[in-house]
């Protein structure tokens, strides 16, 4: 057997579809219990502004998952040219609605609307995406809160596969408020998974390749298709691919293929664990969102 084949054999896929399925199964049972006890079921309200194709897909999956596990869901579609004032009013209405437990506003928003104002307008107790500054602050201090769905989902995946991260060097590529920064906080928490020594990288990082080669864990969250290649990865590293990029492909009926931030073909032969795209972080993000929505409902009722 060639050396490369040996590595391929040793490599394990972190199957987000499978783990998300287990989370959803558990939530389905809990919702059935709520119904049996005559209690309120979790209700997620989602706002979609405009008709961006990728956002339509993501929001569609979230609504469908709610239906699958027995949550109530409401999808509010608003036109691309809606004013920030009107969008904020819709959020205030949902904040006041006692039946709504969780609110999410699908990002990105049109350029004329401030993400910050929108995120700040959501009631922190209904902020199931975990983006509100008060929830981000609670996360920073290790207090109970809604963890941002994508990093939360990644932590659930590491936990499921019993990956001991203590003392490992984790390199997070990307520093957005929704993925990279919270990911770096969770990985550096005094917990397991956690207790990593974390390096956070961005577009101004020098010697990125070298930093990646020193990583025991790489979380690629930069949104550049197949950016992380095999030569940037140490033998046996754990590689988490957050990226979702639509790459034009005229051979496909829909005209594009989905690519992650990691070049799977060259990286999979070297690492110990890897998340595929699709089927890795994406389903875990939705599973974590559902866990947050369940928590919002239970905390309130
Ligand atoms: P974002 O807000 O655009 O942030 C990208 C980050 O990557 C920025 O910090 C940027 O650095 C950094 N970056 C860009 N080019 C780089 C380079 N060449 N070298 C090093 N760093 C670089 O993106 P995001 O919202 O965090 O999302 C990242 C990716 O994850 C996207 O593909 C998105 O679609 C995907 N995503 C997936 C899920 C999921 O469920 N799977 C959820 C959320 C996001 P600067 O700060 O210096 O600009």
XYZ file of C-alpha atoms and ligand atoms in Angstrom:
349
model
C 0.000 0.000 0.000
C 1.359 3.446 -0.906
C 2.106 5.860 1.951
C -0.640 8.223 0.725
C -3.196 5.427 0.753
C -2.229 4.667 4.341
C -3.030 8.252 5.318
C -6.290 8.072 3.414
C -7.201 4.968 5.416
C -6.331 6.678 8.692
C -8.321 9.786 7.807
C -11.829 10.054 9.204
C -14.650 12.169 7.837
C -16.396 14.368 10.389
C -19.885 13.658 9.155
C -21.996 16.737 9.846
C -25.041 15.204 8.214
C -24.929 12.254 10.594
C -24.293 14.259 13.761
C -26.877 16.899 12.832
C -29.316 14.031 12.271
C -28.713 12.823 15.841
C -29.242 16.352 17.236
C -32.477 16.684 15.263
C -33.677 13.264 16.434
C -33.132 14.266 20.050
C -34.976 17.568 19.524
C -37.862 15.762 17.804
C -38.304 13.592 20.906
C -38.183 16.645 23.175
C -40.759 18.510 21.080
C -43.057 15.471 21.173
C -42.725 15.558 24.977
C -43.675 19.244 25.042
C -46.737 18.480 22.912
C -47.687 15.536 25.158
C -47.479 17.829 28.188
C -49.637 20.436 26.434
C -46.769 22.929 26.427
C -45.766 25.430 23.776
C -43.518 24.214 20.920
C -40.501 26.317 19.874
C -41.261 28.950 17.232
C -38.524 30.340 14.958
C -39.236 33.462 12.908
C -36.882 34.111 9.995
C -36.624 37.283 7.940
C -35.323 37.143 4.376
C -34.642 40.417 2.580
C -34.490 40.225 -1.220
C -34.037 37.035 -3.212
C -30.351 36.163 -3.111
C -30.116 32.543 -4.372
C -27.755 31.285 -1.661
C -29.790 32.963 1.113
C -32.979 31.379 -0.285
C -31.296 27.959 -0.031
C -30.045 28.497 3.537
C -33.343 29.863 4.814
C -35.249 27.084 3.027
C -33.144 24.465 4.852
C -33.731 26.171 8.206
C -37.511 26.325 7.703
C -37.621 22.710 6.507
C -35.625 21.536 9.524
C -38.092 23.324 11.823
C -40.938 21.440 10.128
C -39.075 18.115 10.347
C -38.551 18.337 14.100
C -41.936 19.810 14.955
C -40.992 23.446 15.593
C -43.293 26.185 14.412
C -41.673 28.485 11.858
C -42.585 31.746 10.197
C -40.766 33.056 7.138
C -41.123 36.773 6.516
C -40.044 37.839 3.029
C -39.228 41.508 2.562
C -38.318 43.253 -0.699
C -34.698 44.055 -1.589
C -35.430 47.804 -1.468
C -37.039 47.813 1.981
C -35.852 50.651 4.210
C -33.845 49.925 7.330
C -36.617 51.610 9.352
C -39.238 49.163 8.078
C -36.979 46.168 8.633
C -36.304 47.291 12.202
C -40.059 47.648 12.731
C -40.595 44.051 11.605
C -37.962 42.948 14.125
C -39.616 44.974 16.898
C -42.957 43.287 16.084
C -41.318 39.858 16.452
C -39.600 40.966 19.684
C -43.027 41.831 21.107
C -44.768 38.663 19.885
C -44.926 36.270 22.876
C -45.391 33.274 20.577
C -42.028 33.842 18.839
C -39.060 32.290 20.669
C -36.248 32.803 18.176
C -35.583 35.439 15.529
C -33.051 35.294 12.736
C -32.361 37.737 9.955
C -30.619 36.036 7.063
C -27.323 37.720 6.152
C -26.033 39.298 3.960
C -28.374 42.287 3.891
C -28.579 44.878 1.113
C -25.761 47.446 1.360
C -28.191 50.226 2.306
C -28.998 48.448 5.591
C -26.637 48.304 8.549
C -26.010 44.721 9.773
C -25.053 46.197 13.112
C -28.343 48.074 13.594
C -30.322 44.985 12.607
C -28.420 42.636 14.930
C -28.679 45.134 17.797
C -32.452 45.397 17.291
C -33.097 41.705 18.003
C -34.158 40.941 21.579
C -31.058 39.187 23.048
C -33.365 36.545 24.567
C -34.617 35.687 21.060
C -31.219 36.055 19.358
C -30.818 32.395 18.371
C -28.020 33.213 15.912
C -26.018 34.479 18.903
C -24.848 37.635 17.114
C -26.184 40.297 19.527
C -23.340 42.113 21.362
C -24.728 41.137 24.757
C -24.705 37.451 23.786
C -21.247 37.800 22.210
C -20.060 39.378 25.484
C -21.566 36.564 27.537
C -19.840 34.024 25.278
C -16.537 35.872 25.793
C -16.955 35.537 29.559
C -18.037 31.881 29.366
C -21.563 32.679 30.670
C -24.670 30.766 29.506
C -25.847 32.271 26.222
C -26.802 31.537 22.621
C -23.536 30.539 20.956
C -23.217 31.609 17.306
C -24.600 28.730 15.275
C -21.597 27.867 13.064
C -18.871 27.793 15.750
C -21.354 26.122 18.113
C -22.036 23.444 15.476
C -18.298 22.866 15.009
C -17.839 22.402 18.763
C -20.717 19.876 18.793
C -19.021 17.984 15.962
C -15.662 17.849 17.791
C -17.495 16.729 20.926
C -19.403 14.002 19.083
C -16.188 12.522 17.675
C -14.544 12.791 21.140
C -11.642 14.758 19.713
C -9.411 15.787 22.576
C -8.320 19.319 21.715
C -6.422 20.069 24.936
C -3.124 21.806 24.272
C -3.476 21.660 20.490
C -2.524 24.579 18.272
C -5.646 25.740 16.426
C -5.360 28.106 13.480
C -8.575 29.905 12.539
C -8.502 31.581 9.118
C -11.030 34.424 9.069
C -12.038 36.899 11.770
C -15.703 37.649 11.081
C -18.002 38.242 14.042
C -20.160 35.301 12.998
C -17.525 32.608 12.437
C -13.809 33.303 12.897
C -13.755 35.393 16.082
C -16.302 33.359 18.078
C -14.594 30.165 16.871
C -11.295 31.398 18.299
C -12.977 32.177 21.635
C -14.667 28.767 21.933
C -11.498 26.870 21.005
C -9.521 28.773 23.625
C -12.116 28.233 26.413
C -11.083 26.243 29.450
C -13.191 23.265 28.338
C -13.046 20.206 26.150
C -13.375 20.730 23.222
C -11.386 23.864 23.955
C -8.102 24.503 25.749
C -6.370 25.104 22.423
C -3.655 27.639 21.793
C -5.322 29.707 19.101
C -3.884 31.751 16.256
C -6.412 33.831 14.344
C -5.481 34.787 10.776
C -6.928 37.262 8.269
C -6.129 38.900 4.977
C -3.169 40.824 6.475
C -1.541 37.787 8.069
C 2.051 37.230 6.989
C 3.419 33.705 6.459
C -0.063 32.180 6.496
C 1.176 28.942 4.868
C 3.812 28.511 7.546
C 1.333 29.213 10.355
C -1.063 26.642 8.886
C 1.706 24.036 8.703
C 2.216 24.452 12.475
C -1.493 23.829 13.162
C -2.939 20.727 14.804
C -6.403 22.075 13.949
C -7.246 24.340 11.004
C -10.631 26.050 10.793
C -10.882 27.597 7.332
C -13.523 30.340 7.288
C -12.437 32.851 4.696
C -14.757 32.253 1.754
C -12.067 31.526 -0.879
C -12.708 28.282 -2.743
C -10.042 25.594 -2.152
C -7.655 28.082 -0.542
C -6.122 25.590 1.902
C -4.083 23.052 -0.042
C -2.248 19.901 1.014
C 1.142 21.634 1.229
C -0.276 23.959 3.945
C -1.366 21.110 6.209
C 0.689 19.098 8.689
C 0.383 15.307 8.659
C -2.420 14.235 11.015
C -4.014 17.683 11.376
C -7.748 18.119 12.012
C -9.283 20.241 9.255
C -12.639 22.008 9.539
C -13.924 23.553 6.329
C -16.502 26.307 6.891
C -16.392 27.837 3.409
C -19.287 27.747 0.972
C -18.542 29.303 -2.411
C -20.534 28.922 -5.615
C -17.974 28.303 -8.368
C -19.345 28.695 -11.922
C -19.513 25.358 -13.770
C -21.250 25.271 -17.132
C -21.360 21.452 -17.103
C -23.854 21.576 -14.219
C -27.555 22.163 -14.759
C -27.631 24.859 -12.061
C -24.493 26.491 -13.521
C -22.237 26.192 -10.471
C -20.681 23.812 -7.968
C -20.296 24.363 -4.235
C -16.716 24.442 -2.990
C -15.311 24.774 0.493
C -12.235 26.731 1.563
C -10.212 23.504 1.609
C -8.938 21.570 -1.394
C -10.318 18.223 -0.291
C -8.339 16.073 -2.747
C -4.907 17.205 -1.515
C -5.756 17.808 2.157
C -7.725 14.616 2.897
C -4.671 12.463 2.208
C -2.703 14.202 4.976
C -5.101 14.948 7.798
C -6.581 12.794 10.560
C -10.091 14.299 10.425
C -11.782 16.476 7.835
C -15.247 17.942 7.271
C -16.612 17.549 3.737
C -18.413 20.309 1.812
C -21.314 19.812 1.565
C -22.241 17.627 4.530
C -19.874 18.962 7.190
C -20.255 22.313 8.910
C -23.422 23.356 7.022
C -25.805 20.817 8.617
C -24.165 21.398 12.008
C -24.900 25.131 11.752
C -28.586 24.371 11.314
C -28.534 21.803 14.129
C -26.961 24.375 16.471
C -29.569 26.963 15.459
C -32.313 24.484 16.325
C -30.713 23.774 19.718
C -30.608 27.520 20.390
C -34.278 27.903 19.406
C -35.265 25.058 21.715
C -33.273 26.704 24.533
C -34.956 30.074 23.856
C -38.367 28.433 24.188
C -37.567 26.425 27.310
C -35.832 29.359 29.074
C -38.885 31.557 28.464
C -41.777 29.188 29.155
P -16.410 37.168 5.867
O -17.218 37.984 6.802
O -16.250 37.583 4.450
O -14.943 37.039 6.513
C -13.911 36.435 5.808
C -12.650 36.506 6.643
O -11.625 35.848 5.909
C -12.171 37.928 6.917
O -11.727 38.029 8.246
C -11.012 38.095 5.938
O -9.967 38.924 6.414
C -10.486 36.673 5.835
N -9.806 36.473 4.563
C -10.268 36.752 3.316
N -9.330 36.442 2.400
C -8.283 35.962 3.087
C -7.009 35.483 2.702
N -6.645 35.435 1.417
N -6.165 35.066 3.665
C -6.517 35.092 4.971
N -7.709 35.546 5.400
C -8.575 35.974 4.462
O -16.917 35.664 5.815
P -17.744 34.775 6.874
O -19.109 35.263 6.983
O -16.943 34.572 8.107
O -17.808 33.400 6.067
C -16.636 32.723 5.637
C -17.021 31.559 4.738
O -17.809 30.657 5.498
C -17.897 31.943 3.542
O -17.590 31.072 2.471
C -19.311 31.665 4.029
O -20.204 31.391 2.976
C -19.067 30.447 4.855
N -20.043 30.207 5.897
C -20.496 28.942 6.016
C -21.383 28.621 7.001
C -21.824 27.203 7.126
O -22.841 26.932 7.761
N -21.098 26.239 6.546
C -21.839 29.584 7.906
C -21.334 30.882 7.794
C -20.431 31.180 6.792
P -10.149 40.511 6.706
O -10.885 40.580 8.013
O -8.769 41.018 6.795
O -10.946 41.050 5.567
